[in-house]
Amino acid sequence: MTTETTLWPPAFFELGSGEHAPADRVAGHRSWYVRCQNFVTVVTRAAAGEILREEPASDEHLVLVLDGAEVDVTARDQQASASGPALVVVPAGPAQVRMRRSGDLIRIFTSRSPVASKAANAHTYATTNPQVTPLPPASGEFGTTLRVVPLADVPEVPGRHGRIFRTDSLMVNWPAPIDGPRDTDTLTPHAHDDFEQAVITVEGDFVHHIRRPWTARMRDWRPDEHVQITSPSVTIIPPGNVHTSRWVGRGGHQLIDVFAPARADFIEQGWVLNQKDYE
């Protein structure tokens, strides 16, 4: 674990609280933008008939169609329909998402995308965190095909870590929804040495527990944080911060983890469900 450099702190964005206004706010949709060093998350609530036009991107991006939403996605003269929950891998270049049925979407771009400037925390990345591994070059080697993965076709498998997908530069883990609170005897505190993680919650209440390890410099020490979050939300966890998340209260809970670049450890374990597309 890195201790020589002062760790960047976590950041919490509870999108429905009124504290963070959507960057896009028109009659038919609202979109909140939150970024990490290497990627941008866009949480959108949109009405049927809305068209979300996306500026040309130099690499692939993702559209996560949440339960209840239905969309048509157009890119590179290709079109595909998706009914949530579904994951769409969108090739480089301009794209368009048309809402066939009202609902929520999460779009994930690399930070090379022009949308990075819209992020509520764009100012944080005016300087670069040296602990974060850079994105690979945007080669365009793989990103030419529009692909849809209905999550109904991807059941949970014992021993496999969630439902993990990648692009040329991004990775998401979209596990199945969970009912009721998390067992407090099964928490998983851990830290990442060289990449940020975004935790997007789309249903339910959560508590993020975060510890910044002690260094030789006492001025770097911070109290543990136990932050309760109501969905929808985005939490950014920089390298070195020990963290675990706990879903609390009754009812359904759903979260999605985002990383960039694609994690080699998940690939080596054989957990990445579309890895063959990148070999």
PDB file of C-alpha atoms in Angstrom:
ATOM      1  CA  MET A   1       0.000   0.000   0.000  1.00  0.00           C
ATOM      2  CA  THR A   2       1.255   3.449  -0.875  1.00  0.00           C
ATOM      3  CA  THR A   3       2.130   5.522   2.195  1.00  0.00           C
ATOM      4  CA  GLU A   4       4.917   7.828   0.959  1.00  0.00           C
ATOM      5  CA  THR A   5       2.517  10.175  -0.825  1.00  0.00           C
ATOM      6  CA  THR A   6      -0.373  11.997   0.811  1.00  0.00           C
ATOM      7  CA  LEU A   7      -3.516  10.095  -0.108  1.00  0.00           C
ATOM      8  CA  TRP A   8      -6.298  11.854  -1.922  1.00  0.00           C
ATOM      9  CA  PRO A   9      -9.529  11.796   0.120  1.00  0.00           C
ATOM     10  CA  PRO A  10     -12.759  10.094  -0.947  1.00  0.00           C
ATOM     11  CA  ALA A  11     -15.618  12.161  -2.347  1.00  0.00           C
ATOM     12  CA  PHE A  12     -19.356  11.565  -1.959  1.00  0.00           C
ATOM     13  CA  PHE A  13     -22.113  12.752  -4.309  1.00  0.00           C
ATOM     14  CA  GLU A  14     -25.706  12.080  -3.216  1.00  0.00           C
ATOM     15  CA  LEU A  15     -27.469  13.077  -6.407  1.00  0.00           C
ATOM     16  CA  GLY A  16     -31.029  13.324  -5.132  1.00  0.00           C
ATOM     17  CA  SER A  17     -30.200  15.496  -2.134  1.00  0.00           C
ATOM     18  CA  GLY A  18     -30.360  18.850  -3.914  1.00  0.00           C
ATOM     19  CA  GLU A  19     -26.739  19.583  -3.012  1.00  0.00           C
ATOM     20  CA  HIS A  20     -25.506  18.632  -6.485  1.00  0.00           C
ATOM     21  CA  ALA A  21     -27.497  20.135  -9.344  1.00  0.00           C
ATOM     22  CA  PRO A  22     -27.630  18.204 -12.623  1.00  0.00           C
ATOM     23  CA  ALA A  23     -25.363  19.644 -15.316  1.00  0.00           C
ATOM     24  CA  ASP A  24     -28.008  18.857 -17.941  1.00  0.00           C
ATOM     25  CA  ARG A  25     -31.513  19.884 -16.945  1.00  0.00           C
ATOM     26  CA  VAL A  26     -34.196  20.148 -19.608  1.00  0.00           C
ATOM     27  CA  ALA A  27     -37.886  19.288 -19.693  1.00  0.00           C
ATOM     28  CA  GLY A  28     -37.324  15.638 -20.537  1.00  0.00           C
ATOM     29  CA  HIS A  29     -34.162  14.632 -18.730  1.00  0.00           C
ATOM     30  CA  ARG A  30     -31.624  15.383 -16.026  1.00  0.00           C
ATOM     31  CA  SER A  31     -27.999  14.233 -16.009  1.00  0.00           C
ATOM     32  CA  TRP A  32     -25.389  14.391 -13.245  1.00  0.00           C
ATOM     33  CA  TYR A  33     -21.692  14.147 -14.169  1.00  0.00           C
ATOM     34  CA  VAL A  34     -19.039  12.954 -11.696  1.00  0.00           C
ATOM     35  CA  ARG A  35     -15.523  12.014 -12.724  1.00  0.00           C
ATOM     36  CA  CYS A  36     -12.427  10.168 -11.631  1.00  0.00           C
ATOM     37  CA  GLN A  37      -8.995  10.767 -13.119  1.00  0.00           C
ATOM     38  CA  ASN A  38      -9.543   8.225 -15.903  1.00  0.00           C
ATOM     39  CA  PHE A  39     -13.316   8.133 -16.411  1.00  0.00           C
ATOM     40  CA  VAL A  40     -16.582  10.030 -16.137  1.00  0.00           C
ATOM     41  CA  THR A  41     -19.894   8.687 -14.823  1.00  0.00           C
ATOM     42  CA  VAL A  42     -23.157  10.216 -16.066  1.00  0.00           C
ATOM     43  CA  VAL A  43     -26.364   9.350 -14.210  1.00  0.00           C
ATOM     44  CA  THR A  44     -29.437  10.248 -16.281  1.00  0.00           C
ATOM     45  CA  ARG A  45     -33.188  10.204 -15.638  1.00  0.00           C
ATOM     46  CA  ALA A  46     -35.043  10.621 -18.924  1.00  0.00           C
ATOM     47  CA  ALA A  47     -38.585  10.505 -20.278  1.00  0.00           C
ATOM     48  CA  ALA A  48     -39.779   8.428 -23.206  1.00  0.00           C
ATOM     49  CA  GLY A  49     -38.921  10.058 -26.518  1.00  0.00           C
ATOM     50  CA  GLU A  50     -35.875  11.930 -25.209  1.00  0.00           C
ATOM     51  CA  ILE A  51     -32.765  11.791 -27.398  1.00  0.00           C
ATOM     52  CA  LEU A  52     -29.335  11.979 -25.758  1.00  0.00           C
ATOM     53  CA  ARG A  53     -26.767  12.979 -28.367  1.00  0.00           C
ATOM     54  CA  GLU A  54     -23.206  12.134 -27.409  1.00  0.00           C
ATOM     55  CA  GLU A  55     -20.188  13.973 -28.753  1.00  0.00           C
ATOM     56  CA  PRO A  56     -17.561  11.984 -30.667  1.00  0.00           C
ATOM     57  CA  ALA A  57     -15.356   9.957 -28.331  1.00  0.00           C
ATOM     58  CA  SER A  58     -11.912   8.559 -29.139  1.00  0.00           C
ATOM     59  CA  ASP A  59     -12.655   5.205 -27.531  1.00  0.00           C
ATOM     60  CA  GLU A  60     -15.522   2.972 -26.459  1.00  0.00           C
ATOM     61  CA  HIS A  61     -17.991   3.922 -23.755  1.00  0.00           C
ATOM     62  CA  LEU A  62     -20.743   2.130 -21.848  1.00  0.00           C
ATOM     63  CA  VAL A  63     -24.475   2.663 -21.480  1.00  0.00           C
ATOM     64  CA  LEU A  64     -25.998   0.832 -18.511  1.00  0.00           C
ATOM     65  CA  VAL A  65     -29.757   0.612 -19.002  1.00  0.00           C
ATOM     66  CA  LEU A  66     -31.357   0.221 -15.590  1.00  0.00           C
ATOM     67  CA  ASP A  67     -34.388  -1.899 -14.797  1.00  0.00           C
ATOM     68  CA  GLY A  68     -37.540  -0.523 -16.430  1.00  0.00           C
ATOM     69  CA  ALA A  69     -35.846   1.671 -19.032  1.00  0.00           C
ATOM     70  CA  GLU A  70     -35.802   0.881 -22.759  1.00  0.00           C
ATOM     71  CA  VAL A  71     -33.527   2.532 -25.322  1.00  0.00           C
ATOM     72  CA  ASP A  72     -32.404   2.552 -28.938  1.00  0.00           C
ATOM     73  CA  VAL A  73     -28.679   3.222 -29.352  1.00  0.00           C
ATOM     74  CA  THR A  74     -27.166   4.367 -32.647  1.00  0.00           C
ATOM     75  CA  ALA A  75     -23.427   4.500 -33.409  1.00  0.00           C
ATOM     76  CA  ARG A  76     -21.267   3.970 -36.524  1.00  0.00           C
ATOM     77  CA  ASP A  77     -24.334   3.372 -38.698  1.00  0.00           C
ATOM     78  CA  GLN A  78     -25.350   0.565 -36.346  1.00  0.00           C
ATOM     79  CA  GLN A  79     -28.475   0.470 -34.176  1.00  0.00           C
ATOM     80  CA  ALA A  80     -29.423  -1.745 -31.252  1.00  0.00           C
ATOM     81  CA  SER A  81     -32.308  -1.837 -28.789  1.00  0.00           C
ATOM     82  CA  ALA A  82     -31.941  -2.652 -25.113  1.00  0.00           C
ATOM     83  CA  SER A  83     -34.414  -3.226 -22.288  1.00  0.00           C
ATOM     84  CA  GLY A  84     -33.078  -2.844 -18.769  1.00  0.00           C
ATOM     85  CA  PRO A  85     -31.252  -4.206 -17.081  1.00  0.00           C
ATOM     86  CA  ALA A  86     -28.781  -4.335 -19.954  1.00  0.00           C
ATOM     87  CA  LEU A  87     -25.236  -3.241 -20.728  1.00  0.00           C
ATOM     88  CA  VAL A  88     -24.387  -1.623 -24.070  1.00  0.00           C
ATOM     89  CA  VAL A  89     -20.812  -1.284 -25.356  1.00  0.00           C
ATOM     90  CA  VAL A  90     -20.739   1.707 -27.714  1.00  0.00           C
ATOM     91  CA  PRO A  91     -17.906   2.071 -30.255  1.00  0.00           C
ATOM     92  CA  ALA A  92     -15.758   5.176 -30.620  1.00  0.00           C
ATOM     93  CA  GLY A  93     -17.243   8.135 -32.455  1.00  0.00           C
ATOM     94  CA  PRO A  94     -20.544  10.014 -32.127  1.00  0.00           C
ATOM     95  CA  ALA A  95     -23.538   8.183 -30.683  1.00  0.00           C
ATOM     96  CA  GLN A  96     -27.189   8.714 -29.870  1.00  0.00           C
ATOM     97  CA  VAL A  97     -29.443   7.194 -27.221  1.00  0.00           C
ATOM     98  CA  ARG A  98     -33.207   7.439 -27.710  1.00  0.00           C
ATOM     99  CA  MET A  99     -35.481   6.603 -24.791  1.00  0.00           C
ATOM    100  CA  ARG A 100     -38.231   4.203 -25.843  1.00  0.00           C
ATOM    101  CA  ARG A 101     -39.464   4.000 -22.258  1.00  0.00           C
ATOM    102  CA  SER A 102     -38.829   6.399 -19.378  1.00  0.00           C
ATOM    103  CA  GLY A 103     -36.172   5.377 -16.910  1.00  0.00           C
ATOM    104  CA  ASP A 104     -32.636   5.714 -15.636  1.00  0.00           C
ATOM    105  CA  LEU A 105     -29.334   5.248 -17.443  1.00  0.00           C
ATOM    106  CA  ILE A 106     -25.701   5.327 -16.429  1.00  0.00           C
ATOM    107  CA  ARG A 107     -23.215   6.276 -19.111  1.00  0.00           C
ATOM    108  CA  ILE A 108     -19.496   5.815 -18.541  1.00  0.00           C
ATOM    109  CA  PHE A 109     -16.850   7.526 -20.674  1.00  0.00           C
ATOM    110  CA  THR A 110     -13.087   7.723 -20.412  1.00  0.00           C
ATOM    111  CA  SER A 111     -11.777  11.099 -19.295  1.00  0.00           C
ATOM    112  CA  ARG A 112     -10.639  11.704 -22.880  1.00  0.00           C
ATOM    113  CA  SER A 113     -14.296  12.444 -23.669  1.00  0.00           C
ATOM    114  CA  PRO A 114     -15.420  16.087 -23.902  1.00  0.00           C
ATOM    115  CA  VAL A 115     -18.040  15.368 -21.207  1.00  0.00           C
ATOM    116  CA  ALA A 116     -15.282  15.389 -18.555  1.00  0.00           C
ATOM    117  CA  SER A 117     -15.535  19.188 -18.391  1.00  0.00           C
ATOM    118  CA  LYS A 118     -19.155  18.911 -17.194  1.00  0.00           C
ATOM    119  CA  ALA A 119     -18.289  16.946 -14.048  1.00  0.00           C
ATOM    120  CA  ALA A 120     -19.303  18.475 -10.730  1.00  0.00           C
ATOM    121  CA  ASN A 121     -15.796  17.724  -9.458  1.00  0.00           C
ATOM    122  CA  ALA A 122     -13.845  18.608 -12.623  1.00  0.00           C
ATOM    123  CA  HIS A 123     -11.749  21.092 -10.626  1.00  0.00           C
ATOM    124  CA  THR A 124     -10.364  18.242  -8.503  1.00  0.00           C
ATOM    125  CA  TYR A 125      -8.492  16.902 -11.514  1.00  0.00           C
ATOM    126  CA  ALA A 126      -6.852  20.164 -12.540  1.00  0.00           C
ATOM    127  CA  THR A 127      -3.834  18.383 -11.062  1.00  0.00           C
ATOM    128  CA  THR A 128      -3.043  14.711 -11.610  1.00  0.00           C
ATOM    129  CA  ASN A 129      -2.957  12.094  -8.871  1.00  0.00           C
ATOM    130  CA  PRO A 130       0.428  10.381  -9.425  1.00  0.00           C
ATOM    131  CA  GLN A 131      -0.800   7.188  -7.753  1.00  0.00           C
ATOM    132  CA  VAL A 132      -3.346   6.457 -10.512  1.00  0.00           C
ATOM    133  CA  THR A 133      -2.227   4.287 -13.433  1.00  0.00           C
ATOM    134  CA  PRO A 134      -2.855   6.178 -16.705  1.00  0.00           C
ATOM    135  CA  LEU A 135      -5.311   5.023 -19.339  1.00  0.00           C
ATOM    136  CA  PRO A 136      -3.910   2.969 -22.210  1.00  0.00           C
ATOM    137  CA  PRO A 137      -3.739   4.787 -25.564  1.00  0.00           C
ATOM    138  CA  ALA A 138      -6.994   5.006 -27.511  1.00  0.00           C
ATOM    139  CA  SER A 139      -5.982   2.550 -30.218  1.00  0.00           C
ATOM    140  CA  GLY A 140      -9.380   1.847 -31.780  1.00  0.00           C
ATOM    141  CA  GLU A 141      -8.295  -1.763 -32.265  1.00  0.00           C
ATOM    142  CA  PHE A 142     -11.415  -3.268 -30.699  1.00  0.00           C
ATOM    143  CA  GLY A 143     -14.066  -0.558 -30.553  1.00  0.00           C
ATOM    144  CA  THR A 144     -15.962  -0.879 -33.833  1.00  0.00           C
ATOM    145  CA  THR A 145     -19.072  -2.899 -32.944  1.00  0.00           C
ATOM    146  CA  LEU A 146     -22.198  -1.930 -31.005  1.00  0.00           C
ATOM    147  CA  ARG A 147     -22.936  -4.733 -28.519  1.00  0.00           C
ATOM    148  CA  VAL A 148     -25.820  -5.365 -26.096  1.00  0.00           C
ATOM    149  CA  VAL A 149     -25.711  -7.728 -23.109  1.00  0.00           C
ATOM    150  CA  PRO A 150     -29.108  -8.343 -21.417  1.00  0.00           C
ATOM    151  CA  LEU A 151     -28.319  -9.052 -17.772  1.00  0.00           C
ATOM    152  CA  ALA A 152     -31.162 -11.571 -17.636  1.00  0.00           C
ATOM    153  CA  ASP A 153     -28.826 -13.748 -19.718  1.00  0.00           C
ATOM    154  CA  VAL A 154     -26.028 -13.455 -17.129  1.00  0.00           C
ATOM    155  CA  PRO A 155     -26.994 -15.226 -13.891  1.00  0.00           C
ATOM    156  CA  GLU A 156     -24.859 -14.998 -10.788  1.00  0.00           C
ATOM    157  CA  VAL A 157     -22.447 -17.948 -10.485  1.00  0.00           C
ATOM    158  CA  PRO A 158     -21.050 -19.106  -7.105  1.00  0.00           C
ATOM    159  CA  GLY A 159     -17.332 -18.391  -6.924  1.00  0.00           C
ATOM    160  CA  ARG A 160     -17.424 -15.732  -9.631  1.00  0.00           C
ATOM    161  CA  HIS A 161     -17.055 -12.141  -8.489  1.00  0.00           C
ATOM    162  CA  GLY A 162     -20.231 -10.378  -9.628  1.00  0.00           C
ATOM    163  CA  ARG A 163     -20.931  -9.656 -13.310  1.00  0.00           C
ATOM    164  CA  ILE A 164     -17.889  -7.943 -14.783  1.00  0.00           C
ATOM    165  CA  PHE A 165     -17.587  -6.404 -18.243  1.00  0.00           C
ATOM    166  CA  ARG A 166     -14.976  -4.278 -19.932  1.00  0.00           C
ATOM    167  CA  THR A 167     -14.243  -2.016 -22.880  1.00  0.00           C
ATOM    168  CA  ASP A 168     -10.827  -1.191 -24.317  1.00  0.00           C
ATOM    169  CA  SER A 169     -10.226   1.145 -21.334  1.00  0.00           C
ATOM    170  CA  LEU A 170     -13.099   0.748 -18.825  1.00  0.00           C
ATOM    171  CA  MET A 171     -14.392  -1.966 -16.500  1.00  0.00           C
ATOM    172  CA  VAL A 172     -17.647  -2.328 -14.559  1.00  0.00           C
ATOM    173  CA  ASN A 173     -18.896  -4.829 -12.023  1.00  0.00           C
ATOM    174  CA  TRP A 174     -22.711  -4.916 -12.020  1.00  0.00           C
ATOM    175  CA  PRO A 175     -23.745  -7.506  -9.419  1.00  0.00           C
ATOM    176  CA  ALA A 176     -27.303  -8.715  -8.963  1.00  0.00           C
ATOM    177  CA  PRO A 177     -29.589  -6.702  -6.643  1.00  0.00           C
ATOM    178  CA  ILE A 178     -29.571  -7.649  -2.976  1.00  0.00           C
ATOM    179  CA  ASP A 179     -32.551  -7.654  -0.609  1.00  0.00           C
ATOM    180  CA  GLY A 180     -32.209  -6.498   2.983  1.00  0.00           C
ATOM    181  CA  PRO A 181     -29.156  -5.336   4.949  1.00  0.00           C
ATOM    182  CA  ARG A 182     -25.618  -6.685   4.605  1.00  0.00           C
ATOM    183  CA  ASP A 183     -24.360  -9.157   7.190  1.00  0.00           C
ATOM    184  CA  THR A 184     -21.832  -7.199   9.260  1.00  0.00           C
ATOM    185  CA  ASP A 185     -19.748 -10.360   9.722  1.00  0.00           C
ATOM    186  CA  THR A 186     -19.022 -10.519   5.971  1.00  0.00           C
ATOM    187  CA  LEU A 187     -17.563  -7.081   5.202  1.00  0.00           C
ATOM    188  CA  THR A 188     -14.566  -6.847   2.867  1.00  0.00           C
ATOM    189  CA  PRO A 189     -12.279  -3.915   3.779  1.00  0.00           C
ATOM    190  CA  HIS A 190      -9.510  -3.492   1.200  1.00  0.00           C
ATOM    191  CA  ALA A 191      -7.516  -0.862  -0.678  1.00  0.00           C
ATOM    192  CA  HIS A 192      -6.241  -0.405  -4.228  1.00  0.00           C
ATOM    193  CA  ASP A 193      -2.644   0.623  -4.828  1.00  0.00           C
ATOM    194  CA  ASP A 194      -2.884   2.319  -8.195  1.00  0.00           C
ATOM    195  CA  PHE A 195      -6.441   2.930  -9.383  1.00  0.00           C
ATOM    196  CA  GLU A 196      -9.581   4.784  -8.371  1.00  0.00           C
ATOM    197  CA  GLN A 197     -12.953   3.146  -7.874  1.00  0.00           C
ATOM    198  CA  ALA A 198     -16.354   4.733  -8.359  1.00  0.00           C
ATOM    199  CA  VAL A 199     -19.235   3.149  -6.460  1.00  0.00           C
ATOM    200  CA  ILE A 200     -22.566   4.049  -8.050  1.00  0.00           C
ATOM    201  CA  THR A 201     -25.661   3.199  -6.019  1.00  0.00           C
ATOM    202  CA  VAL A 202     -28.951   3.078  -7.893  1.00  0.00           C
ATOM    203  CA  GLU A 203     -31.320   1.614  -5.293  1.00  0.00           C
ATOM    204  CA  GLY A 204     -31.374   1.592  -1.500  1.00  0.00           C
ATOM    205  CA  ASP A 205     -29.340   3.110   1.321  1.00  0.00           C
ATOM    206  CA  PHE A 206     -25.667   2.379   1.950  1.00  0.00           C
ATOM    207  CA  VAL A 207     -22.909   3.219   4.412  1.00  0.00           C
ATOM    208  CA  HIS A 208     -19.403   3.592   2.978  1.00  0.00           C
ATOM    209  CA  HIS A 209     -16.717   2.877   5.581  1.00  0.00           C
ATOM    210  CA  ILE A 210     -13.352   4.415   4.666  1.00  0.00           C
ATOM    211  CA  ARG A 211     -10.026   4.484   6.521  1.00  0.00           C
ATOM    212  CA  ARG A 212      -6.951   6.445   5.508  1.00  0.00           C
ATOM    213  CA  PRO A 213      -3.923   4.486   6.776  1.00  0.00           C
ATOM    214  CA  TRP A 214      -1.396   6.174   8.993  1.00  0.00           C
ATOM    215  CA  THR A 215       1.844   7.396   7.475  1.00  0.00           C
ATOM    216  CA  ALA A 216       5.022   8.592   9.158  1.00  0.00           C
ATOM    217  CA  ARG A 217       3.592  12.115   8.940  1.00  0.00           C
ATOM    218  CA  MET A 218       1.014  12.592  11.649  1.00  0.00           C
ATOM    219  CA  ARG A 219      -0.448  15.557   9.751  1.00  0.00           C
ATOM    220  CA  ASP A 220      -1.723  13.042   7.172  1.00  0.00           C
ATOM    221  CA  TRP A 221      -3.780  11.115   9.721  1.00  0.00           C
ATOM    222  CA  ARG A 222      -7.559  11.372   9.427  1.00  0.00           C
ATOM    223  CA  PRO A 223     -10.497   9.939  11.391  1.00  0.00           C
ATOM    224  CA  ASP A 224     -12.323   6.982   9.884  1.00  0.00           C
ATOM    225  CA  GLU A 225     -15.345   7.940   7.790  1.00  0.00           C
ATOM    226  CA  HIS A 226     -18.736   6.201   7.939  1.00  0.00           C
ATOM    227  CA  VAL A 227     -20.882   8.000   5.381  1.00  0.00           C
ATOM    228  CA  GLN A 228     -24.528   7.095   4.817  1.00  0.00           C
ATOM    229  CA  ILE A 229     -25.678   7.542   1.217  1.00  0.00           C
ATOM    230  CA  THR A 230     -29.145   7.398  -0.343  1.00  0.00           C
ATOM    231  CA  SER A 231     -29.454   6.342  -3.983  1.00  0.00           C
ATOM    232  CA  PRO A 232     -28.761   7.550  -6.553  1.00  0.00           C
ATOM    233  CA  SER A 233     -25.199   8.403  -5.609  1.00  0.00           C
ATOM    234  CA  VAL A 234     -21.597   8.263  -6.776  1.00  0.00           C
ATOM    235  CA  THR A 235     -18.678   7.781  -4.381  1.00  0.00           C
ATOM    236  CA  ILE A 236     -15.059   8.196  -5.528  1.00  0.00           C
ATOM    237  CA  ILE A 237     -12.403   6.167  -3.695  1.00  0.00           C
ATOM    238  CA  PRO A 238      -8.807   7.096  -4.603  1.00  0.00           C
ATOM    239  CA  PRO A 239      -5.857   4.693  -4.250  1.00  0.00           C
ATOM    240  CA  GLY A 240      -4.690   3.750  -0.774  1.00  0.00           C
ATOM    241  CA  ASN A 241      -7.996   4.317   1.041  1.00  0.00           C
ATOM    242  CA  VAL A 242      -9.183   1.195   2.861  1.00  0.00           C
ATOM    243  CA  HIS A 243     -12.886   0.829   2.136  1.00  0.00           C
ATOM    244  CA  THR A 244     -15.927  -1.393   2.314  1.00  0.00           C
ATOM    245  CA  SER A 245     -19.606  -0.712   1.683  1.00  0.00           C
ATOM    246  CA  ARG A 246     -22.611  -1.873   3.650  1.00  0.00           C
ATOM    247  CA  TRP A 247     -26.182  -1.891   2.378  1.00  0.00           C
ATOM    248  CA  VAL A 248     -28.561  -0.974   5.177  1.00  0.00           C
ATOM    249  CA  GLY A 249     -32.288  -1.145   5.796  1.00  0.00           C
ATOM    250  CA  ARG A 250     -35.048  -3.186   4.244  1.00  0.00           C
ATOM    251  CA  GLY A 251     -35.811  -3.601   0.575  1.00  0.00           C
ATOM    252  CA  GLY A 252     -33.669  -3.839  -2.512  1.00  0.00           C
ATOM    253  CA  HIS A 253     -30.128  -2.558  -2.891  1.00  0.00           C
ATOM    254  CA  GLN A 254     -28.145  -2.179  -6.099  1.00  0.00           C
ATOM    255  CA  LEU A 255     -24.650  -0.839  -6.668  1.00  0.00           C
ATOM    256  CA  ILE A 256     -22.236  -0.790  -9.594  1.00  0.00           C
ATOM    257  CA  ASP A 257     -18.437  -0.494  -9.382  1.00  0.00           C
ATOM    258  CA  VAL A 258     -16.410   1.268 -12.081  1.00  0.00           C
ATOM    259  CA  PHE A 259     -12.659   1.121 -12.739  1.00  0.00           C
ATOM    260  CA  ALA A 260     -10.201   2.267 -15.415  1.00  0.00           C
ATOM    261  CA  PRO A 261      -8.033   0.880 -16.889  1.00  0.00           C
ATOM    262  CA  ALA A 262      -9.477  -2.633 -17.008  1.00  0.00           C
ATOM    263  CA  ARG A 263      -8.273  -4.592 -13.965  1.00  0.00           C
ATOM    264  CA  ALA A 264      -5.657  -7.245 -14.747  1.00  0.00           C
ATOM    265  CA  ASP A 265      -6.492  -9.203 -11.573  1.00  0.00           C
ATOM    266  CA  PHE A 266     -10.122  -9.689 -12.636  1.00  0.00           C
ATOM    267  CA  ILE A 267      -9.005 -10.702 -16.127  1.00  0.00           C
ATOM    268  CA  GLU A 268      -6.527 -13.248 -14.741  1.00  0.00           C
ATOM    269  CA  GLN A 269      -9.240 -14.789 -12.546  1.00  0.00           C
ATOM    270  CA  GLY A 270     -11.417 -15.383 -15.614  1.00  0.00           C
ATOM    271  CA  TRP A 271     -14.200 -13.200 -14.221  1.00  0.00           C
ATOM    272  CA  VAL A 272     -14.556 -10.774 -17.162  1.00  0.00           C
ATOM    273  CA  LEU A 273     -17.533 -12.000 -19.142  1.00  0.00           C
ATOM    274  CA  ASN A 274     -16.686 -10.316 -22.454  1.00  0.00           C
ATOM    275  CA  GLN A 275     -12.904 -10.698 -22.281  1.00  0.00           C
ATOM    276  CA  LYS A 276     -12.805 -12.660 -25.557  1.00  0.00           C
ATOM    277  CA  ASP A 277     -13.810  -9.477 -27.368  1.00  0.00           C
ATOM    278  CA  TYR A 278     -10.414  -8.013 -26.371  1.00  0.00           C
ATOM    279  CA  GLU A 279      -8.075 -10.870 -27.239  1.00  0.00           C
TER     280      GLU A 279
END
